[in-house]
CSV table of C-alpha atoms in Angstrom, one decimal:
chain,number,residue,atom,x,y,z
A,1012,MET,CA,62.7,75.4,106.7
A,1013,SER,CA,63.5,79.1,106.8
A,1014,ASN,CA,64.1,81.1,103.7
A,1015,TYR,CA,67.8,81.3,103.2
A,1016,TYR,CA,67.6,84.4,101.2
A,1017,GLU,CA,65.8,86.1,104.0
A,1018,VAL,CA,68.3,84.8,106.5
A,1019,LEU,CA,71.1,86.4,104.6
A,1020,GLY,CA,69.0,89.5,103.7
A,1021,VAL,CA,69.5,89.2,99.9
A,1022,SER,CA,67.1,88.8,97.0
A,1023,PRO,CA,66.6,85.4,95.4
A,1024,ASP,CA,68.4,86.7,92.3
A,1025,ALA,CA,71.4,87.8,94.3
A,1026,SER,CA,74.8,87.2,92.7
A,1027,PRO,CA,77.3,84.9,94.4
A,1028,GLU,CA,79.3,88.1,95.4
A,1029,GLU,CA,76.3,89.6,97.0
A,1030,ILE,CA,75.7,86.4,98.9
A,1031,LYS,CA,79.2,86.3,100.1
A,1032,LYS,CA,79.1,89.9,101.1
A,1033,ALA,CA,75.9,89.6,103.0
A,1034,TYR,CA,77.1,86.5,104.8
A,1035,ARG,CA,80.4,88.2,105.7
A,1036,ARG,CA,78.6,91.1,107.3
A,1037,LYS,CA,76.1,89.1,109.3
A,1038,ALA,CA,78.5,86.4,110.3
A,1039,ILE,CA,80.8,88.9,111.9
A,1040,LYS,CA,77.9,90.5,113.7
A,1041,TYR,CA,76.4,87.3,115.1
A,1042,HIS,CA,79.5,85.2,115.7
A,1043,PRO,CA,79.1,83.4,119.1
A,1044,ASP,CA,82.5,84.7,120.2
A,1045,LYS,CA,81.3,88.2,119.8
A,1046,ASN,CA,78.0,87.5,121.5
A,1047,PRO,CA,78.9,85.0,124.3
A,1048,ASP,CA,75.8,85.7,126.3
A,1049,SER,CA,73.3,85.6,123.5
A,1050,PRO,CA,71.7,82.3,122.6
A,1051,ASP,CA,69.8,84.1,119.9
A,1052,ALA,CA,73.0,85.3,118.2
A,1053,GLU,CA,74.3,81.7,118.3
A,1054,GLU,CA,71.1,80.5,116.6
A,1055,ARG,CA,71.3,83.3,114.0
A,1056,PHE,CA,74.9,82.4,113.3
A,1057,LYS,CA,73.9,78.7,112.7
A,1058,ASP,CA,71.1,79.8,110.4
A,1059,LEU,CA,73.5,82.1,108.5
A,1060,SER,CA,76.1,79.3,108.2
A,1061,GLN,CA,73.4,76.9,107.0
A,1062,ALA,CA,72.1,79.4,104.5
A,1063,PHE,CA,75.5,80.3,103.2
A,1064,GLU,CA,76.5,76.7,102.8
A,1065,VAL,CA,73.6,76.1,100.5
A,1066,LEU,CA,73.5,79.4,98.6
A,1067,SER,CA,77.2,79.5,98.0
A,1068,ASN,CA,77.2,76.2,96.2
A,1069,PRO,CA,75.7,76.6,92.8
A,1070,ALA,CA,74.3,73.0,92.5
A,1071,ARG,CA,72.8,73.1,96.0
A,1072,ARG,CA,71.4,76.5,95.4
A,1073,ARG,CA,69.7,75.3,92.2
A,1074,GLU,CA,68.3,72.4,94.2
A,1075,TYR,CA,67.1,74.7,96.9
A,1076,ASP,CA,65.6,77.1,94.5
A,1077,ALA,CA,63.7,74.3,92.8
A,1078,ALA,CA,62.4,73.1,96.1
A,1079,ARG,CA,61.5,76.6,97.2
A,1080,THR,CA,59.7,77.4,94.0
A,1081,GLY,CA,57.9,74.2,94.1
A,1082,ARG,CA,56.7,74.8,97.6
A,1083,ARG,CA,55.4,78.3,96.6
A,1084,GLU,CA,53.5,76.7,93.7
A,1085,GLY,CA,51.9,74.3,96.2
A,1086,ARG,CA,53.9,71.2,95.4
A,1087,ARG,CA,55.8,69.3,98.0
A,1088,ALA,CA,59.5,70.0,98.0
A,1089,SER,CA,61.3,66.9,96.8
A,1090,ALA,CA,64.8,67.9,97.9
A,1091,GLY,CA,65.8,69.9,100.9
A,1092,PRO,CA,69.2,71.2,101.7
A,1093,ARG,CA,71.6,69.1,103.8
A,1094,GLN,CA,72.4,70.2,107.3
A,1095,PRO,CA,75.6,72.0,107.8
A,1096,SER,CA,78.1,69.9,109.6
A,1097,GLU,CA,80.7,72.0,111.3
A,1098,ALA,CA,79.7,75.7,111.3
A,1099,LYS,CA,78.7,75.7,115.0
A,1100,SER,CA,82.0,75.1,116.6
A,1101,TRP,CA,84.3,77.7,114.8
A,1102,SER,CA,86.4,80.0,116.9
A,1103,VAL,CA,86.9,83.5,115.7
A,1104,GLU,CA,90.3,82.5,114.4
A,1105,ASP,CA,88.9,79.4,112.6
A,1106,PHE,CA,86.1,81.5,111.2
A,1107,LEU,CA,88.4,84.2,110.0
A,1108,SER,CA,90.8,81.8,108.4
A,1109,HIS,CA,87.8,80.2,106.6
A,1110,PHE,CA,86.4,83.5,105.9
A,1111,GLY,CA,89.6,84.7,104.4
A,1112,ASP,CA,89.7,81.7,102.1
A,1113,ILE,CA,86.1,82.3,101.0
A,1114,PHE,CA,86.5,86.0,100.5
A,1115,GLY,CA,90.0,86.0,99.4
A,1116,SER,CA,89.6,89.0,97.2
A,1117,ASP,CA,88.4,91.1,100.2
A,1118,PHE,CA,91.0,90.3,102.8
A,1119,GLY,CA,94.5,90.5,104.0
A,1120,GLU,CA,97.1,89.0,101.8
A,1121,SER,CA,95.1,89.6,98.6
A,1122,PHE,CA,95.3,93.3,99.2
A,1123,HIS,CA,99.0,93.3,98.9
A,1124,ARG,CA,100.9,93.1,95.7
A,1125,ALA,CA,104.3,91.4,95.9
A,1126,ARG,CA,106.6,94.2,96.7
A,1127,PRO,CA,110.1,94.3,97.9
A,1128,ARG,CA,110.6,95.2,101.6
A,1129,GLY,CA,113.4,97.0,103.3
A,1130,ARG,CA,114.0,100.4,104.6
A,1131,PRO,CA,114.1,103.6,102.6
A,1132,GLY,CA,117.5,105.3,102.0
A,1133,PHE,CA,118.6,108.2,104.1
A,1134,ASP,CA,118.6,111.7,102.8
A,1135,ILE,CA,122.0,113.1,102.0
A,1136,GLU,CA,122.7,116.8,102.5
A,1137,THR,CA,125.5,118.6,100.8
A,1138,SER,CA,126.5,122.1,99.8
A,1139,LEU,CA,127.6,123.3,96.4
A,1140,ASP,CA,129.3,126.5,95.4
A,1141,VAL,CA,127.9,127.9,92.2
A,1142,ASP,CA,129.1,130.7,90.0
A,1143,PHE,CA,126.9,133.8,90.1
A,1144,ARG,CA,126.1,133.6,86.4
A,1145,VAL,CA,125.2,129.9,86.5
A,1146,ALA,CA,122.9,130.5,89.5
A,1147,ALA,CA,121.3,133.5,87.7
A,1148,LEU,CA,120.8,131.9,84.3
A,1149,GLY,CA,120.7,128.2,85.2
A,1150,GLY,CA,123.0,125.5,84.1
A,1151,LYS,CA,124.4,122.1,84.9
A,1152,VAL,CA,127.0,121.4,87.5
A,1153,ARG,CA,128.7,118.1,88.3
A,1154,VAL,CA,129.2,117.2,91.9
A,1155,ALA,CA,130.6,114.3,93.8
A,1156,VAL,CA,128.3,112.8,96.3
A,1157,SER,CA,129.3,110.3,99.0
A,1158,GLY,CA,126.7,108.1,100.6
A,1159,GLU,CA,125.2,104.6,100.8
A,1160,ALA,CA,124.7,102.7,97.6
A,1161,SER,CA,123.4,99.3,96.8
A,1162,CYS,CA,126.2,96.7,97.4
A,1163,PRO,CA,127.4,95.5,93.9
A,1164,SER,CA,128.7,92.2,95.3
A,1165,CYS,CA,125.3,90.9,96.6
A,1166,ASP,CA,123.1,93.2,94.6
A,1167,GLY,CA,121.8,94.8,97.8
A,1168,ARG,CA,120.6,91.5,99.3
A,1169,GLY,CA,123.3,91.5,102.1
A,1170,MET,CA,123.7,87.8,101.6
A,1171,GLN,CA,125.9,85.5,99.6
A,1172,GLY,CA,124.9,82.9,97.1
A,1173,SER,CA,121.6,82.3,95.4
A,1174,ALA,CA,118.4,83.6,96.9
A,1175,ALA,CA,116.3,80.9,98.6
A,1176,VAL,CA,112.7,81.7,99.5
A,1177,CYS,CA,112.0,82.5,103.1
A,1178,PRO,CA,110.4,79.4,104.7
A,1179,THR,CA,108.4,81.5,107.1
A,1180,CYS,CA,106.6,83.8,104.7
A,1181,GLY,CA,107.0,81.8,101.5
A,1182,GLY,CA,108.7,84.7,99.9
A,1183,SER,CA,106.0,87.3,100.4
A,1184,GLY,CA,108.1,89.1,103.0
A,1185,ARG,CA,105.0,89.7,105.1
A,1186,ARG,CA,103.2,88.3,108.0
A,1187,THR,CA,99.5,89.2,108.4
A,1188,GLN,CA,97.7,89.0,111.7
A,1189,ARG,CA,94.1,89.5,112.2
A,1190,THR,CA,93.1,91.3,115.3
A,1191,GLU,CA,89.8,92.3,116.7
A,1192,ARG,CA,89.3,95.5,118.6
A,1193,GLN,CA,86.1,97.2,119.7
A,1194,GLY,CA,84.2,94.7,117.8
A,1195,GLN,CA,85.9,95.5,114.5
A,1196,PHE,CA,88.4,93.4,112.6
A,1197,TYR,CA,91.7,94.5,111.4
A,1198,SER,CA,94.3,92.7,109.3
A,1199,VAL,CA,97.7,94.0,110.3
A,1200,THR,CA,100.6,93.2,108.0
A,1201,ARG,CA,104.2,93.5,109.1
A,1202,ALA,CA,107.5,92.5,107.6
A,1203,CYS,CA,108.2,88.8,108.1
A,1204,PRO,CA,110.3,88.5,111.3
A,1205,THR,CA,112.5,85.8,109.7
A,1206,CYS,CA,113.6,87.5,106.5
A,1207,GLN,CA,112.9,91.1,107.7
A,1208,GLY,CA,110.6,91.5,104.8
A,1209,THR,CA,113.0,90.6,102.0
A,1210,GLY,CA,111.2,87.3,101.2
A,1211,ILE,CA,114.6,85.6,101.0
A,1212,ALA,CA,115.8,83.1,103.5
A,1213,PRO,CA,118.5,84.5,105.7
A,1214,GLY,CA,121.9,83.1,104.5
A,1215,GLU,CA,125.5,83.8,104.9
A,1216,GLN,CA,126.4,87.5,105.1
A,1217,CYS,CA,127.9,89.2,102.1
A,1218,PRO,CA,131.5,89.9,103.1
A,1219,ALA,CA,131.6,93.1,101.1
A,1220,CYS,CA,128.8,94.9,102.9
A,1221,HIS,CA,128.6,92.7,106.1
A,1222,GLY,CA,125.0,91.9,105.4
A,1223,ARG,CA,123.8,95.5,105.1
A,1224,GLY,CA,123.2,95.4,101.4
A,1225,LEU,CA,124.8,98.8,101.2
A,1226,THR,CA,128.2,100.1,100.7
A,1227,GLU,CA,129.7,103.6,101.0
A,1228,ARG,CA,130.4,105.0,97.6
A,1229,THR,CA,131.2,108.3,96.0
A,1230,ARG,CA,129.5,109.0,92.7
A,1231,GLN,CA,129.4,111.9,90.3
A,1232,ILE,CA,126.1,113.3,89.5
A,1233,THR,CA,125.0,116.2,87.3
A,1234,ILE,CA,122.8,118.7,89.0
A,1235,THR,CA,120.6,121.1,87.0
A,1236,ILE,CA,120.6,124.5,88.6
A,1237,PRO,CA,117.4,126.3,87.8
A,1238,GLU,CA,117.5,129.8,86.5
A,1239,GLY,CA,117.3,132.4,89.2
A,1240,THR,CA,118.6,130.2,92.0
A,1241,GLY,CA,119.4,132.3,95.0
A,1242,ASP,CA,122.1,132.0,97.6
A,1243,GLY,CA,121.0,129.5,100.4
A,1244,THR,CA,118.5,127.8,98.2
A,1245,THR,CA,118.2,124.0,98.9
A,1246,LEU,CA,117.5,121.8,95.9
A,1247,ARG,CA,115.9,118.4,96.6
A,1248,LEU,CA,116.8,115.6,94.2
A,1249,SER,CA,114.4,112.9,94.7
A,1250,GLY,CA,115.9,109.4,94.9
A,1251,GLN,CA,119.5,110.6,94.6
A,1252,GLY,CA,120.3,110.1,98.3
A,1253,GLY,CA,121.3,107.0,100.1
A,1254,ALA,CA,120.1,103.7,98.6
A,1255,GLY,CA,117.3,101.9,100.3
A,1256,THR,CA,117.4,98.2,101.1
A,1257,GLY,CA,115.3,95.5,99.6
A,1258,GLY,CA,114.2,97.6,96.7
A,1259,VAL,CA,112.7,100.3,98.8
A,1260,PRO,CA,113.2,103.8,97.4
A,1261,ALA,CA,116.4,105.7,97.9
A,1262,GLY,CA,116.5,108.8,100.0
A,1263,ASP,CA,116.7,112.3,98.6
A,1264,LEU,CA,119.8,114.4,97.9
A,1265,LEU,CA,119.5,117.9,99.5
A,1266,VAL,CA,121.9,120.4,97.9
A,1267,ARG,CA,122.3,123.7,99.6
A,1268,ILE,CA,123.4,126.2,97.0
A,1269,GLN,CA,126.0,128.8,97.9
A,1270,VAL,CA,126.3,131.4,95.2
A,1271,ARG,CA,129.8,132.8,94.6
A,1272,PRO,CA,129.6,136.6,94.5
A,1273,ASP,CA,130.6,138.3,91.3
A,1274,PRO,CA,132.5,141.6,91.7
A,1275,ARG,CA,130.7,143.0,88.6
A,1276,PHE,CA,127.1,142.2,89.4
A,1277,HIS,CA,124.8,142.5,92.3
A,1278,ARG,CA,121.3,140.9,92.4
A,1279,LYS,CA,118.1,142.3,93.8
A,1280,ALA,CA,115.2,139.9,93.0
A,1281,ASN,CA,115.3,139.4,89.3
A,1282,ASP,CA,117.2,142.7,88.5
A,1283,ILE,CA,120.9,142.9,88.1
A,1284,TYR,CA,122.8,146.0,89.3
A,1285,ALA,CA,126.2,146.9,87.9
A,1286,ASP,CA,128.4,150.0,87.7
A,1287,VAL,CA,129.3,151.4,84.3
A,1288,SER,CA,132.2,153.7,83.8
A,1289,VAL,CA,131.3,156.6,81.5
A,1290,PRO,CA,133.8,159.1,80.1
A,1291,VAL,CA,133.2,162.6,81.3
A,1292,ALA,CA,132.6,163.9,77.8
A,1293,THR,CA,130.0,161.2,77.1
A,1294,ALA,CA,128.4,161.8,80.4
A,1295,ALA,CA,128.1,165.5,79.6
A,1296,LEU,CA,127.2,165.3,75.9
A,1297,GLY,CA,125.4,161.9,75.8
A,1298,GLY,CA,126.4,158.9,73.8
A,1299,GLU,CA,126.7,155.2,73.9
A,1300,VAL,CA,128.9,152.9,76.0
A,1301,ALA,CA,129.3,149.1,75.9
A,1302,VAL,CA,128.3,147.3,79.1
A,1303,GLU,CA,128.7,143.7,80.3
A,1304,THR,CA,125.4,142.0,81.2
A,1305,LEU,CA,124.7,138.5,82.3
A,1306,HIS,CA,123.7,137.7,78.8
A,1307,GLY,CA,126.8,139.2,77.1
A,1308,ARG,CA,127.8,142.6,75.9
A,1309,ALA,CA,125.1,145.3,75.2
A,1310,LYS,CA,125.1,148.9,74.2
A,1311,LEU,CA,123.8,151.4,76.8
A,1312,LYS,CA,122.6,154.9,75.7
A,1313,ILE,CA,123.9,157.6,78.0
A,1314,PRO,CA,121.6,160.7,78.0
A,1315,PRO,CA,123.4,164.1,77.9
A,1316,GLY,CA,124.1,165.5,81.4
A,1317,SER,CA,124.3,162.1,83.2
A,1318,SER,CA,126.0,162.4,86.6
A,1319,SER,CA,127.5,159.7,88.7
A,1320,GLY,CA,124.9,157.6,90.4
A,1321,LYS,CA,122.3,157.9,87.7
A,1322,GLN,CA,120.7,154.6,87.0
A,1323,LEU,CA,120.0,153.5,83.5
A,1324,ARG,CA,117.9,150.4,82.7
A,1325,LEU,CA,118.4,147.8,80.1
A,1326,LYS,CA,115.1,146.0,79.8
A,1327,GLY,CA,115.0,142.2,80.0
A,1328,GLN,CA,118.8,141.8,80.5
A,1329,GLY,CA,118.4,140.6,84.1
A,1330,ILE,CA,117.1,137.2,85.4
A,1331,ARG,CA,113.9,135.7,84.1
A,1332,GLY,CA,112.9,138.9,82.3
A,1333,GLY,CA,114.2,141.2,84.9
A,1334,ASP,CA,116.3,144.3,84.0
A,1335,HIS,CA,120.0,145.1,84.0
A,1336,ILE,CA,120.4,148.4,85.9
A,1337,ALA,CA,123.6,150.3,85.2
A,1338,ARG,CA,124.8,152.8,87.6
A,1339,VAL,CA,126.8,155.6,85.9
A,1340,LEU,CA,130.2,156.3,87.3
A,1341,VAL,CA,131.6,159.4,85.5
A,1342,ALA,CA,135.3,158.7,84.8
A,1343,VAL,CA,137.4,161.7,85.2
A,1344,PRO,CA,140.8,161.4,83.6
A,1345,THR,CA,143.6,161.4,86.2
A,1346,ARG,CA,146.4,162.6,83.9
A,1347,LEU,CA,145.6,165.3,81.4
A,1348,SER,CA,147.5,166.3,78.3
A,1349,LYS,CA,148.2,170.0,77.7
A,1350,GLU,CA,145.4,170.2,75.2
A,1351,GLN,CA,143.0,168.5,77.6
A,1352,ARG,CA,144.0,170.8,80.4
A,1353,ASP,CA,143.4,173.9,78.2
A,1354,LEU,CA,140.0,172.6,77.2
A,1355,PHE,CA,139.0,171.9,80.8
A,1356,GLU,CA,140.2,175.3,81.8
A,1357,GLN,CA,138.2,176.9,79.0
A,1358,LEU,CA,135.2,174.8,80.2
A,1359,ALA,CA,135.7,175.9,83.7
A,1360,ARG,CA,135.8,179.6,82.7
A,1361,LEU,CA,132.6,179.2,80.7
A,1362,THR,CA,130.7,177.4,83.5
A,1363,SER,CA,131.8,180.0,86.1
A,1364,ASP,CA,130.5,183.0,83.9
B,38,MET,CA,104.4,120.5,128.3
B,39,VAL,CA,106.1,119.1,125.2
B,40,ALA,CA,106.2,121.4,122.2
B,41,ILE,CA,106.0,119.8,118.8
B,42,ASP,CA,107.6,121.1,115.7
B,43,LEU,CA,104.5,120.9,113.5
B,44,THR,CA,106.2,122.5,110.5
B,45,ARG,CA,109.0,119.9,110.5
B,46,ILE,CA,106.5,117.0,110.9
B,47,ALA,CA,104.4,118.5,108.1
B,48,GLU,CA,107.5,118.7,105.8
B,49,GLU,CA,108.5,115.1,106.6
B,50,ILE,CA,105.0,113.8,106.0
B,51,GLU,CA,104.8,115.6,102.7
B,52,ARG,CA,108.2,114.2,101.6
B,53,LEU,CA,107.3,110.7,102.7
B,54,GLU,CA,104.0,110.9,100.9
B,55,ARG,CA,105.9,111.9,97.7
B,56,ARG,CA,108.3,109.0,98.2
B,57,TRP,CA,105.6,106.4,98.6
B,58,ALA,CA,103.1,107.9,96.1
B,59,SER,CA,103.7,104.9,93.8
B,60,LEU,CA,101.6,102.8,96.2
B,61,TYR,CA,98.6,104.7,95.0
B,62,ARG,CA,99.1,103.4,91.5
B,63,GLU,CA,99.3,99.7,92.6
B,64,VAL,CA,95.5,99.5,92.5
B,65,PRO,CA,94.5,102.0,89.8
B,66,SER,CA,90.9,101.8,90.7
B,67,ALA,CA,91.4,102.5,94.3
B,68,GLU,CA,89.9,105.7,95.7
B,69,ARG,CA,92.0,107.8,98.1
B,70,ALA,CA,90.4,108.1,101.5
B,71,GLU,CA,90.4,111.6,103.1
B,72,VAL,CA,93.1,111.8,105.7
B,73,ARG,CA,94.1,114.4,108.2
B,74,TRP,CA,96.7,114.4,111.0
B,75,THR,CA,97.2,116.0,114.3
B,76,ALA,CA,100.1,115.9,116.7
B,77,SER,CA,100.3,116.8,120.3
B,78,GLY,CA,102.5,115.7,123.2
B,79,ARG,CA,104.1,112.5,122.2
B,80,THR,CA,101.4,111.3,119.8
B,81,LEU,CA,100.7,111.6,116.1
B,82,ARG,CA,97.2,110.9,115.2
B,83,TRP,CA,96.0,110.1,111.7
B,84,HIS,CA,92.3,110.4,111.0
B,85,VAL,CA,91.1,108.4,108.1
B,86,CYS,CA,87.6,108.9,106.7
B,87,LEU,CA,86.3,105.5,105.6
B,88,GLU,CA,83.0,106.7,104.3
B,89,ASP,CA,80.4,103.9,103.8
B,90,VAL,CA,82.6,101.3,105.4
B,91,VAL,CA,79.9,100.2,107.9
B,92,GLU,CA,81.3,97.0,109.2
B,93,PRO,CA,85.0,97.3,108.5
B,94,ASP,CA,87.5,94.7,108.1
B,95,ILE,CA,90.3,97.1,107.7
B,96,ASP,CA,93.7,96.2,106.3
B,97,VAL,CA,96.7,97.9,107.8
B,98,GLU,CA,100.0,97.3,106.2
B,99,ILE,CA,103.1,98.5,108.0
B,100,LEU,CA,105.9,99.5,105.7
B,101,PRO,CA,109.0,101.5,106.7
B,102,ARG,CA,107.8,104.9,107.6
B,103,VAL,CA,104.4,104.5,106.1
B,104,LEU,CA,101.1,102.8,107.0
B,105,VAL,CA,98.9,101.7,104.2
B,106,ILE,CA,95.2,101.5,105.0
B,107,ARG,CA,92.8,99.6,102.8
B,108,ALA,CA,89.1,99.0,103.2
B,109,ARG,CA,86.1,98.2,101.1
B,110,ARG,CA,82.9,100.1,101.1
B,111,ASP,CA,79.8,98.3,101.9
B,112,THR,CA,77.8,100.3,99.4
B,113,HIS,CA,80.3,99.7,96.6
B,114,PRO,CA,82.2,96.5,97.4
B,115,GLU,CA,84.2,96.8,94.2
B,116,SER,CA,85.6,100.1,95.4
B,117,LEU,CA,88.7,100.0,97.4
B,118,LEU,CA,89.5,102.9,99.7
B,119,LEU,CA,93.2,103.5,100.1
B,120,ALA,CA,95.1,105.8,102.4
B,121,LEU,CA,98.8,106.3,102.9
B,122,LEU,CA,99.8,107.5,106.3
B,123,PRO,CA,103.4,108.7,106.4
B,124,VAL,CA,105.1,108.3,109.7
B,125,PRO,CA,108.0,110.6,110.5
B,126,SER,CA,111.1,108.9,111.7
B,127,ASP,CA,110.7,109.8,115.4
B,128,PHE,CA,107.4,108.0,115.6
B,129,ASP,CA,107.0,104.3,116.0
B,130,VAL,CA,105.4,102.9,112.9
B,131,GLU,CA,105.4,99.3,114.2
B,132,GLN,CA,102.9,99.8,117.0
B,133,PRO,CA,100.0,101.7,115.7
B,134,ARG,CA,96.9,101.9,117.9
B,135,LEU,CA,93.6,101.7,116.0
B,136,TYR,CA,90.3,103.2,116.9
B,137,TRP,CA,87.2,103.0,114.9
B,138,GLU,CA,84.1,105.2,115.2
B,139,PHE,CA,81.4,106.3,112.9
B,140,GLY,CA,83.2,105.9,109.7
B,141,TYR,CA,86.5,107.3,110.9
B,142,LEU,CA,89.6,105.3,111.7
B,143,GLU,CA,92.0,106.9,114.1
B,144,VAL,CA,95.5,105.7,114.0
B,145,ARG,CA,97.7,106.8,116.9
B,146,LEU,CA,101.4,106.6,116.8
B,147,SER,CA,103.7,107.2,119.7
B,148,ARG,CA,107.0,109.1,119.6
B,149,ARG,CA,110.0,106.8,120.1
B,150,SER,CA,111.8,107.6,123.3
B,151,GLY,CA,114.3,110.3,122.6
B,152,GLY,CA,112.5,111.3,119.4
B,153,GLY,CA,113.7,114.6,118.1
B,154,ALA,CA,110.8,116.8,117.0
B,155,GLN,CA,110.7,118.8,120.1
B,156,GLN,CA,111.7,122.4,120.2
């Protein structure tokens, strides 16, 4: 009698898991279907099956261990293992199905958690006009979005009535096939062909959605515009697109932002440019004027002798810490009173001297 | 010679990966396998590094626009290696071709006829 532990390549104190694992590896390697021209492989496979049959059964393993230990101690073994009955004639498919049962936690179905099947929703693209100020400082905008949504009549199932379990897949929504390629084994799991992965037996179509599980709907959603959003930016709202079927995630909503220009402001990166009208006397003598910034009204100091085109900076009044840059436009009065005219004439004489 | 819009494929793969990321959380103890992709002609190739998977019984689950690869390491049977392989819409997820060599699984996916990633 050969040493079953040696046949499987494990130590005598190997755990049941280790025994299973060792058997799995060697059985695949020496399976007769994989080695059709090797009598040696067939013998090895029989030995493996015999060893596993004994060592995988706790009672028979104890019996075997007792016999083995007894023999080592010079006593005659009183009880030997029984001969395996069927292991020789398994096909690969039989073997694998048996194998799957034995090693359930390692294979195929057990990998998969029950999860709804279907198809992911489509992405929806839309454009949105946003005020300059909202784009610059951020804000919330409500928008109507049209697209596919889960059918409320059938709850997205596409069928009428109560849900019966698919007879083909037993409700798992999957069909697993084992394939062998280049000597390696693959379990390939696809959606069940009968229920298309829903796990629900096909029934009568829902009249509201004609079996699609989806209906076209317009809904209002609130979009948060991040601070500093530029013209042409596309925002992606995950899961706000078209609904998926069978509980599979919805698509994304892609919102292309079009920023409405503001006649008062012009943006360059995070700085805001704006013109400020300064009375001629203030421009000449210096002073303070009120300016409109994105954040509200602010006072701007005009240094004496400021000409048109001079740029004055208000720190931190732009976007995300950027500046507000005011371009001075000296405002010359178009209609002068007599007194103003006299003063300007006096000024003109003084400057020409 | 067919040109492939790699940027578009990369963007779609990234997006699908985000969308299916919850699958990584189904088995919290699972380890993410290293994956890389290449695309040329009409084929998208995913290269999955299944380190220490000596005699693999690899599980390939086909979901809409994503393949889920699972395998156990021979050295650490309790450790599950998991890889998500997003499949852009113009490639056929239903017919993956699998090749195994030296700890690498290569998954080839063909472009559907009339697929639109060409420039």
